[in-house]
C-alpha cells in the first residue's frame, strides 16, 4: 500500500488527477472506476481543466461508478448519476453511453447487480478505481461488516452514512436508506486503486485502513490485499498515522526513482 501525505486537499486532488491523466494518456480506451461524494470533486475539476486545455480526451474512455441510491432514478437531483453528469461528464468529451452507474430504479435490482458485474467483466475490467472513504471506513457503500469478498449487490446504509449524506438532501426530502454498490471483491479486482481522503474527520478511518487489522469492520482495510493501491491524504487525514516521516521518505525515493526511469 502506497501512502502519500500531502499538504492540503488541493495537492491531494492534483496528485490523484495526475494518475488518471497518465492512465488515459497511456491507454486512451481506459476503463475508469469513479466515485461520488465531496472528496473527488476537486480531482474531477482537475480532469476537466486538462480536457479544456486540450491535454486530454475521454472520447474512448469507459467508466463505472461505484454506487447509487436504490429507489431513485437517474434524473433525481440527488442521484449519483445526476451528480456525475453535473460534476464531470457534461464538461468532458466522454460518450455518455460509455458511462455506467448502477440503476437506482431497476425493476429487478438483484438482476441489475449481476448485470453490472457482467458489464465490468465485458469491458475487460477496471484499470483505475477512484475511492473516497466514509468516517466508518466504508468504500463504495460497503458498510462495516460487509464481506471482504462481496460483489455488486444491494446494501443497507448505516445511520452514520445516512446522517453524513443528509447534507445533500433538503430538510424534508426523503433520503434513501438502501443502495446498489460494487462489492469489496469487485473493487479489489481493479488493476489500480486510488483512495483519496482529506480532513481530520477521516483520520481514524485512515489509520484503521493503513495500520489496522484487515477486518470487515473497516471495509477499506481490505485494500491492504491490493498490490497496487495508493492512499492519497492531506496532513489532517494523516494525523493519526504512525511513522508519517517514513511514508514521506518512501514517496521522495519513489519520485527520484520515477524521474530516473523517465516514468
Ligand atoms: C461515493 C462513495 C462513498 C464516499 C464516502 C466519502 O460514491 O462510494 O464511499 O466516497 O462516503 O464521501 P465524502 O467524499 O463525501 O466524504
mmCIF file of C-alpha atoms and ligand atoms in Angstrom:
data_model
loop_
_atom_site.group_PDB
_atom_site.id
_atom_site.type_symbol
_atom_site.label_atom_id
_atom_site.label_comp_id
_atom_site.label_asym_id
_atom_site.label_seq_id
_atom_site.Cartn_x
_atom_site.Cartn_y
_atom_site.Cartn_z
ATOM 1 C CA UNK A 1 0.000 0.000 0.000
ATOM 2 C CA UNK A 2 1.484 3.298 -1.047
ATOM 3 C CA UNK A 3 0.632 6.169 1.296
ATOM 4 C CA UNK A 4 1.160 9.705 0.002
ATOM 5 C CA UNK A 5 0.814 12.503 2.548
ATOM 6 C CA UNK A 6 0.349 15.961 1.049
ATOM 7 C CA UNK A 7 -0.127 19.425 2.441
ATOM 8 C CA UNK A 8 -3.781 20.026 1.653
ATOM 9 C CA UNK A 9 -6.872 18.985 -0.291
ATOM 10 C CA UNK A 10 -5.746 20.804 -3.420
ATOM 11 C CA UNK A 11 -2.484 18.869 -3.559
ATOM 12 C CA UNK A 12 -4.419 15.620 -2.992
ATOM 13 C CA UNK A 13 -6.707 16.371 -5.946
ATOM 14 C CA UNK A 14 -3.788 17.269 -8.208
ATOM 15 C CA UNK A 15 -1.786 14.159 -7.300
ATOM 16 C CA UNK A 16 -4.823 11.921 -7.804
ATOM 17 C CA UNK A 17 -5.746 13.591 -11.103
ATOM 18 C CA UNK A 18 -2.198 13.078 -12.407
ATOM 19 C CA UNK A 19 -2.620 9.307 -12.007
ATOM 20 C CA UNK A 20 -5.789 9.399 -14.119
ATOM 21 C CA UNK A 21 -4.189 11.660 -16.727
ATOM 22 C CA UNK A 22 -1.210 9.311 -17.056
ATOM 23 C CA UNK A 23 -3.511 6.304 -17.308
ATOM 24 C CA UNK A 24 -5.670 7.844 -20.061
ATOM 25 C CA UNK A 25 -2.631 9.104 -21.975
ATOM 26 C CA UNK A 26 -1.104 5.623 -21.829
ATOM 27 C CA UNK A 27 -4.364 3.873 -22.753
ATOM 28 C CA UNK A 28 -6.988 6.162 -24.336
ATOM 29 C CA UNK A 29 -9.634 3.432 -24.031
ATOM 30 C CA UNK A 30 -9.089 3.090 -20.265
ATOM 31 C CA UNK A 31 -11.847 1.770 -18.059
ATOM 32 C CA UNK A 32 -12.222 4.032 -15.027
ATOM 33 C CA UNK A 33 -13.980 3.315 -11.762
ATOM 34 C CA UNK A 34 -15.476 6.535 -10.405
ATOM 35 C CA UNK A 35 -16.839 7.765 -7.095
ATOM 36 C CA UNK A 36 -19.179 10.483 -5.870
ATOM 37 C CA UNK A 37 -19.192 12.458 -2.599
ATOM 38 C CA UNK A 38 -17.356 15.693 -1.818
ATOM 39 C CA UNK A 39 -13.791 14.400 -1.956
ATOM 40 C CA UNK A 40 -13.440 13.574 -5.691
ATOM 41 C CA UNK A 41 -14.960 16.854 -6.933
ATOM 42 C CA UNK A 42 -11.628 18.734 -6.892
ATOM 43 C CA UNK A 43 -9.987 15.852 -8.785
ATOM 44 C CA UNK A 44 -12.779 15.965 -11.391
ATOM 45 C CA UNK A 45 -12.181 19.705 -11.750
ATOM 46 C CA UNK A 46 -8.522 18.998 -12.495
ATOM 47 C CA UNK A 47 -9.511 16.483 -15.183
ATOM 48 C CA UNK A 48 -11.965 18.981 -16.689
ATOM 49 C CA UNK A 49 -9.157 21.582 -16.868
ATOM 50 C CA UNK A 50 -6.920 19.083 -18.676
ATOM 51 C CA UNK A 51 -9.685 18.386 -21.186
ATOM 52 C CA UNK A 52 -10.456 22.074 -21.688
ATOM 53 C CA UNK A 53 -6.806 22.823 -22.359
ATOM 54 C CA UNK A 54 -6.709 20.045 -24.990
ATOM 55 C CA UNK A 55 -4.304 17.929 -22.984
ATOM 56 C CA UNK A 56 -6.681 15.023 -22.524
ATOM 57 C CA UNK A 57 -9.528 13.313 -24.329
ATOM 58 C CA UNK A 58 -12.078 10.965 -22.810
ATOM 59 C CA UNK A 59 -13.604 10.028 -26.161
ATOM 60 C CA UNK A 60 -12.639 6.367 -25.851
ATOM 61 C CA UNK A 61 -12.868 6.099 -22.058
ATOM 62 C CA UNK A 62 -15.447 3.879 -20.342
ATOM 63 C CA UNK A 63 -16.496 4.410 -16.743
ATOM 64 C CA UNK A 64 -18.252 2.517 -13.991
ATOM 65 C CA UNK A 65 -19.437 4.261 -10.869
ATOM 66 C CA UNK A 66 -19.161 2.594 -7.529
ATOM 67 C CA UNK A 67 -22.683 3.015 -6.280
ATOM 68 C CA UNK A 68 -26.129 4.528 -6.476
ATOM 69 C CA UNK A 69 -29.041 5.038 -4.117
ATOM 70 C CA UNK A 70 -31.743 2.433 -4.558
ATOM 71 C CA UNK A 71 -35.241 3.809 -5.034
ATOM 72 C CA UNK A 72 -34.460 6.930 -7.046
ATOM 73 C CA UNK A 73 -33.995 7.325 -10.781
ATOM 74 C CA UNK A 74 -31.003 8.806 -12.575
ATOM 75 C CA UNK A 75 -32.719 12.135 -13.164
ATOM 76 C CA UNK A 76 -33.337 12.694 -9.441
ATOM 77 C CA UNK A 77 -31.115 15.616 -8.366
ATOM 78 C CA UNK A 78 -29.641 13.572 -5.514
ATOM 79 C CA UNK A 79 -28.902 10.520 -7.634
ATOM 80 C CA UNK A 80 -25.281 9.669 -8.211
ATOM 81 C CA UNK A 81 -25.985 9.530 -11.973
ATOM 82 C CA UNK A 82 -27.078 13.174 -11.801
ATOM 83 C CA UNK A 83 -24.014 14.036 -9.698
ATOM 84 C CA UNK A 84 -21.662 12.503 -12.258
ATOM 85 C CA UNK A 85 -23.373 14.225 -15.183
ATOM 86 C CA UNK A 86 -23.134 17.574 -13.424
ATOM 87 C CA UNK A 87 -19.686 17.308 -11.851
ATOM 88 C CA UNK A 88 -17.823 15.589 -14.664
ATOM 89 C CA UNK A 89 -19.488 14.066 -17.709
ATOM 90 C CA UNK A 90 -21.138 17.159 -19.140
ATOM 91 C CA UNK A 91 -17.824 19.037 -19.046
ATOM 92 C CA UNK A 92 -15.727 16.495 -20.979
ATOM 93 C CA UNK A 93 -15.932 14.593 -24.269
ATOM 94 C CA UNK A 94 -16.837 11.215 -22.776
ATOM 95 C CA UNK A 95 -19.590 9.358 -24.635
ATOM 96 C CA UNK A 96 -22.472 9.170 -22.132
ATOM 97 C CA UNK A 97 -23.245 5.675 -23.457
ATOM 98 C CA UNK A 98 -19.868 4.604 -22.116
ATOM 99 C CA UNK A 99 -20.643 5.792 -18.574
ATOM 100 C CA UNK A 100 -22.287 3.305 -16.256
ATOM 101 C CA UNK A 101 -23.856 3.985 -12.868
ATOM 102 C CA UNK A 102 -25.904 1.245 -11.140
ATOM 103 C CA UNK A 103 -29.629 1.809 -11.823
ATOM 104 C CA UNK A 104 -31.329 3.081 -8.713
ATOM 105 C CA UNK A 105 -34.736 2.485 -10.261
ATOM 106 C CA UNK A 106 -34.112 -1.025 -11.608
ATOM 107 C CA UNK A 107 -37.287 -3.144 -11.583
ATOM 108 C CA UNK A 108 -35.205 -6.140 -10.575
ATOM 109 C CA UNK A 109 -32.330 -4.770 -8.504
ATOM 110 C CA UNK A 110 -30.727 -8.170 -7.906
ATOM 111 C CA UNK A 111 -30.562 -8.860 -11.645
ATOM 112 C CA UNK A 112 -29.244 -5.331 -12.183
ATOM 113 C CA UNK A 113 -26.375 -6.091 -9.772
ATOM 114 C CA UNK A 114 -25.405 -9.226 -11.691
ATOM 115 C CA UNK A 115 -25.629 -7.354 -14.983
ATOM 116 C CA UNK A 116 -23.344 -4.617 -13.606
ATOM 117 C CA UNK A 117 -20.700 -7.198 -12.693
ATOM 118 C CA UNK A 118 -21.021 -8.696 -16.166
ATOM 119 C CA UNK A 119 -20.658 -5.290 -17.829
ATOM 120 C CA UNK A 120 -17.437 -4.651 -15.885
ATOM 121 C CA UNK A 121 -16.111 -8.059 -16.955
ATOM 122 C CA UNK A 122 -17.114 -7.470 -20.592
ATOM 123 C CA UNK A 123 -15.244 -4.156 -20.593
ATOM 124 C CA UNK A 124 -12.028 -6.003 -19.713
ATOM 125 C CA UNK A 125 -12.034 -4.854 -16.065
ATOM 126 C CA UNK A 126 -11.364 -1.549 -14.368
ATOM 127 C CA UNK A 127 -7.921 -0.024 -14.941
ATOM 128 C CA UNK A 128 -8.045 2.565 -12.145
ATOM 129 C CA UNK A 129 -10.686 2.747 -9.437
ATOM 130 C CA UNK A 130 -11.168 6.021 -7.577
ATOM 131 C CA UNK A 131 -12.395 5.790 -3.979
ATOM 132 C CA UNK A 132 -13.369 8.113 -1.168
ATOM 133 C CA UNK A 133 -13.771 6.727 2.339
ATOM 134 C CA UNK A 134 -16.516 7.063 4.922
ATOM 135 C CA UNK A 135 -15.751 8.046 8.517
ATOM 136 C CA UNK A 136 -16.614 4.445 9.376
ATOM 137 C CA UNK A 137 -14.149 3.066 6.818
ATOM 138 C CA UNK A 138 -16.722 2.296 4.124
ATOM 139 C CA UNK A 139 -15.703 2.227 0.471
ATOM 140 C CA UNK A 140 -18.487 2.465 -2.052
ATOM 141 C CA UNK A 141 -21.491 1.732 0.144
ATOM 142 C CA UNK A 142 -19.772 -1.284 1.687
ATOM 143 C CA UNK A 143 -20.527 -0.502 5.284
ATOM 144 C CA UNK A 144 -18.741 -2.105 8.258
ATOM 145 C CA UNK A 145 -19.453 -5.865 8.383
ATOM 146 C CA UNK A 146 -19.578 -6.110 4.558
ATOM 147 C CA UNK A 147 -17.975 -9.294 3.303
ATOM 148 C CA UNK A 148 -14.450 -8.608 2.096
ATOM 149 C CA UNK A 149 -15.234 -10.839 -0.906
ATOM 150 C CA UNK A 150 -18.567 -9.173 -1.725
ATOM 151 C CA UNK A 151 -19.737 -8.418 -5.265
ATOM 152 C CA UNK A 152 -22.139 -5.754 -6.578
ATOM 153 C CA UNK A 153 -25.307 -6.026 -4.511
ATOM 154 C CA UNK A 154 -27.998 -4.203 -2.565
ATOM 155 C CA UNK A 155 -26.750 -2.788 0.748
ATOM 156 C CA UNK A 156 -28.465 -1.113 3.676
ATOM 157 C CA UNK A 157 -26.829 2.158 4.712
ATOM 158 C CA UNK A 158 -25.808 2.732 8.320
ATOM 159 C CA UNK A 159 -27.395 5.595 10.227
ATOM 160 C CA UNK A 160 -23.951 7.261 10.307
ATOM 161 C CA UNK A 161 -23.764 7.284 6.487
ATOM 162 C CA UNK A 162 -27.363 8.482 6.193
ATOM 163 C CA UNK A 163 -26.542 11.330 8.617
ATOM 164 C CA UNK A 164 -23.291 12.176 6.802
ATOM 165 C CA UNK A 165 -25.086 12.361 3.443
ATOM 166 C CA UNK A 166 -28.112 14.245 4.794
ATOM 167 C CA UNK A 167 -26.277 17.474 3.869
ATOM 168 C CA UNK A 168 -27.027 16.771 0.203
ATOM 169 C CA UNK A 169 -30.797 16.470 0.772
ATOM 170 C CA UNK A 170 -33.315 19.217 1.530
ATOM 171 C CA UNK A 171 -34.694 19.190 5.064
ATOM 172 C CA UNK A 172 -37.974 17.404 4.356
ATOM 173 C CA UNK A 173 -36.780 15.474 1.298
ATOM 174 C CA UNK A 174 -36.947 11.703 1.690
ATOM 175 C CA UNK A 175 -33.486 10.128 1.760
ATOM 176 C CA UNK A 176 -32.873 6.581 0.534
ATOM 177 C CA UNK A 177 -31.678 4.029 3.077
ATOM 178 C CA UNK A 178 -30.651 1.428 0.525
ATOM 179 C CA UNK A 179 -28.081 1.394 -2.242
ATOM 180 C CA UNK A 180 -26.588 -0.705 -5.005
ATOM 181 C CA UNK A 181 -22.834 -0.840 -4.593
ATOM 182 C CA UNK A 182 -19.891 -2.621 -6.145
ATOM 183 C CA UNK A 183 -18.627 -5.128 -3.605
ATOM 184 C CA UNK A 184 -15.242 -5.119 -1.927
ATOM 185 C CA UNK A 185 -14.284 -8.125 -4.067
ATOM 186 C CA UNK A 186 -15.310 -6.134 -7.167
ATOM 187 C CA UNK A 187 -13.178 -3.161 -6.082
ATOM 188 C CA UNK A 188 -10.168 -5.367 -5.313
ATOM 189 C CA UNK A 189 -10.203 -6.609 -8.921
ATOM 190 C CA UNK A 190 -9.422 -3.147 -10.316
ATOM 191 C CA UNK A 191 -5.848 -3.072 -11.611
ATOM 192 C CA UNK A 192 -5.089 0.035 -9.579
ATOM 193 C CA UNK A 193 -6.973 1.647 -6.699
ATOM 194 C CA UNK A 194 -6.647 5.319 -5.768
ATOM 195 C CA UNK A 195 -8.220 6.314 -2.455
ATOM 196 C CA UNK A 196 -8.455 9.993 -1.510
ATOM 197 C CA UNK A 197 -9.167 11.345 1.961
ATOM 198 C CA UNK A 198 -8.962 14.839 3.364
ATOM 199 C CA UNK A 199 -9.783 16.388 6.706
ATOM 200 C CA UNK A 200 -9.474 15.396 10.315
ATOM 201 C CA UNK A 201 -12.806 13.568 10.340
ATOM 202 C CA UNK A 202 -11.230 10.880 8.109
ATOM 203 C CA UNK A 203 -8.121 10.393 10.294
ATOM 204 C CA UNK A 204 -9.471 7.415 12.278
ATOM 205 C CA UNK A 205 -10.717 5.645 9.136
ATOM 206 C CA UNK A 206 -7.308 6.165 7.508
ATOM 207 C CA UNK A 207 -5.291 4.778 10.408
ATOM 208 C CA UNK A 208 -7.653 1.781 10.567
ATOM 209 C CA UNK A 209 -7.249 1.269 6.806
ATOM 210 C CA UNK A 210 -3.477 1.567 6.647
ATOM 211 C CA UNK A 211 -2.245 0.373 10.027
ATOM 212 C CA UNK A 212 -5.182 -1.542 11.482
ATOM 213 C CA UNK A 213 -6.123 -5.197 11.192
ATOM 214 C CA UNK A 214 -7.751 -6.350 7.973
ATOM 215 C CA UNK A 215 -11.330 -6.616 9.072
ATOM 216 C CA UNK A 216 -14.846 -6.278 7.713
ATOM 217 C CA UNK A 217 -15.330 -3.701 10.489
ATOM 218 C CA UNK A 218 -13.195 -1.363 8.391
ATOM 219 C CA UNK A 219 -14.016 -2.297 4.767
ATOM 220 C CA UNK A 220 -11.191 -0.139 3.347
ATOM 221 C CA UNK A 221 -8.648 -2.239 5.279
ATOM 222 C CA UNK A 222 -9.195 -4.887 2.561
ATOM 223 C CA UNK A 223 -7.060 -2.645 0.344
ATOM 224 C CA UNK A 224 -4.048 -3.997 2.253
ATOM 225 C CA UNK A 225 -4.527 -7.038 -0.013
ATOM 226 C CA UNK A 226 -4.299 -4.955 -3.176
ATOM 227 C CA UNK A 227 -0.952 -4.980 -4.973
ATOM 228 C CA UNK A 228 -1.420 -1.504 -6.449
ATOM 229 C CA UNK A 229 -3.353 0.691 -4.035
ATOM 230 C CA UNK A 230 -2.428 4.336 -3.461
ATOM 231 C CA UNK A 231 -3.799 6.202 -0.459
ATOM 232 C CA UNK A 232 -3.531 9.958 -1.055
ATOM 233 C CA UNK A 233 -4.268 12.046 2.011
ATOM 234 C CA UNK A 234 -3.762 15.504 3.429
ATOM 235 C CA UNK A 235 -1.965 16.233 6.710
ATOM 236 C CA UNK A 236 -5.234 16.291 8.658
ATOM 237 C CA UNK A 237 -6.378 12.865 7.420
ATOM 238 C CA UNK A 238 -2.869 11.516 8.102
ATOM 239 C CA UNK A 239 -2.729 12.932 11.628
ATOM 240 C CA UNK A 240 -3.265 9.607 13.458
ATOM 241 C CA UNK A 241 -0.829 7.553 11.350
ATOM 242 C CA UNK A 242 2.346 6.249 12.942
ATOM 243 C CA UNK A 243 5.618 6.630 11.016
ATOM 244 C CA UNK A 244 4.425 9.557 8.897
ATOM 245 C CA UNK A 245 8.029 10.540 8.238
ATOM 246 C CA UNK A 246 8.741 7.101 6.784
ATOM 247 C CA UNK A 247 5.831 7.453 4.324
ATOM 248 C CA UNK A 248 7.202 10.840 3.256
ATOM 249 C CA UNK A 249 10.660 9.318 2.825
ATOM 250 C CA UNK A 250 9.272 6.481 0.657
ATOM 251 C CA UNK A 251 7.442 8.988 -1.521
ATOM 252 C CA UNK A 252 10.581 11.102 -2.019
ATOM 253 C CA UNK A 253 12.505 7.957 -3.007
ATOM 254 C CA UNK A 254 9.694 6.893 -5.387
ATOM 255 C CA UNK A 255 9.727 10.305 -7.036
ATOM 256 C CA UNK A 256 13.500 10.073 -7.548
ATOM 257 C CA UNK A 257 13.183 6.574 -8.964
ATOM 258 C CA UNK A 258 10.377 7.523 -11.353
ATOM 259 C CA UNK A 259 12.370 10.534 -12.545
ATOM 260 C CA UNK A 260 15.479 8.452 -13.161
ATOM 261 C CA UNK A 261 13.403 5.872 -15.070
ATOM 262 C CA UNK A 262 11.648 8.624 -17.049
ATOM 263 C CA UNK A 263 8.206 7.488 -15.855
HETATM 264 C C1 LIG B 1 -19.361 7.606 -3.103
HETATM 265 C C2 LIG B 1 -18.947 6.568 -2.193
HETATM 266 C C3 LIG B 1 -18.666 6.817 -0.745
HETATM 267 C C4 LIG B 1 -17.883 8.091 -0.479
HETATM 268 C C5 LIG B 1 -17.637 8.290 1.002
HETATM 269 C C6 LIG B 1 -16.913 9.578 1.294
HETATM 270 O O1 LIG B 1 -19.556 7.091 -4.416
HETATM 271 O O2 LIG B 1 -18.850 5.482 -2.625
HETATM 272 O O3 LIG B 1 -17.962 5.713 -0.245
HETATM 273 O O4 LIG B 1 -16.668 8.031 -1.172
HETATM 274 O O5 LIG B 1 -18.845 8.271 1.680
HETATM 275 O O6 LIG B 1 -17.718 10.656 0.943
HETATM 276 P P1 LIG B 1 -17.163 12.139 1.013
HETATM 277 O O7 LIG B 1 -16.135 12.262 -0.065
HETATM 278 O O8 LIG B 1 -18.367 12.989 0.714
HETATM 279 O O9 LIG B 1 -16.617 12.334 2.365
#
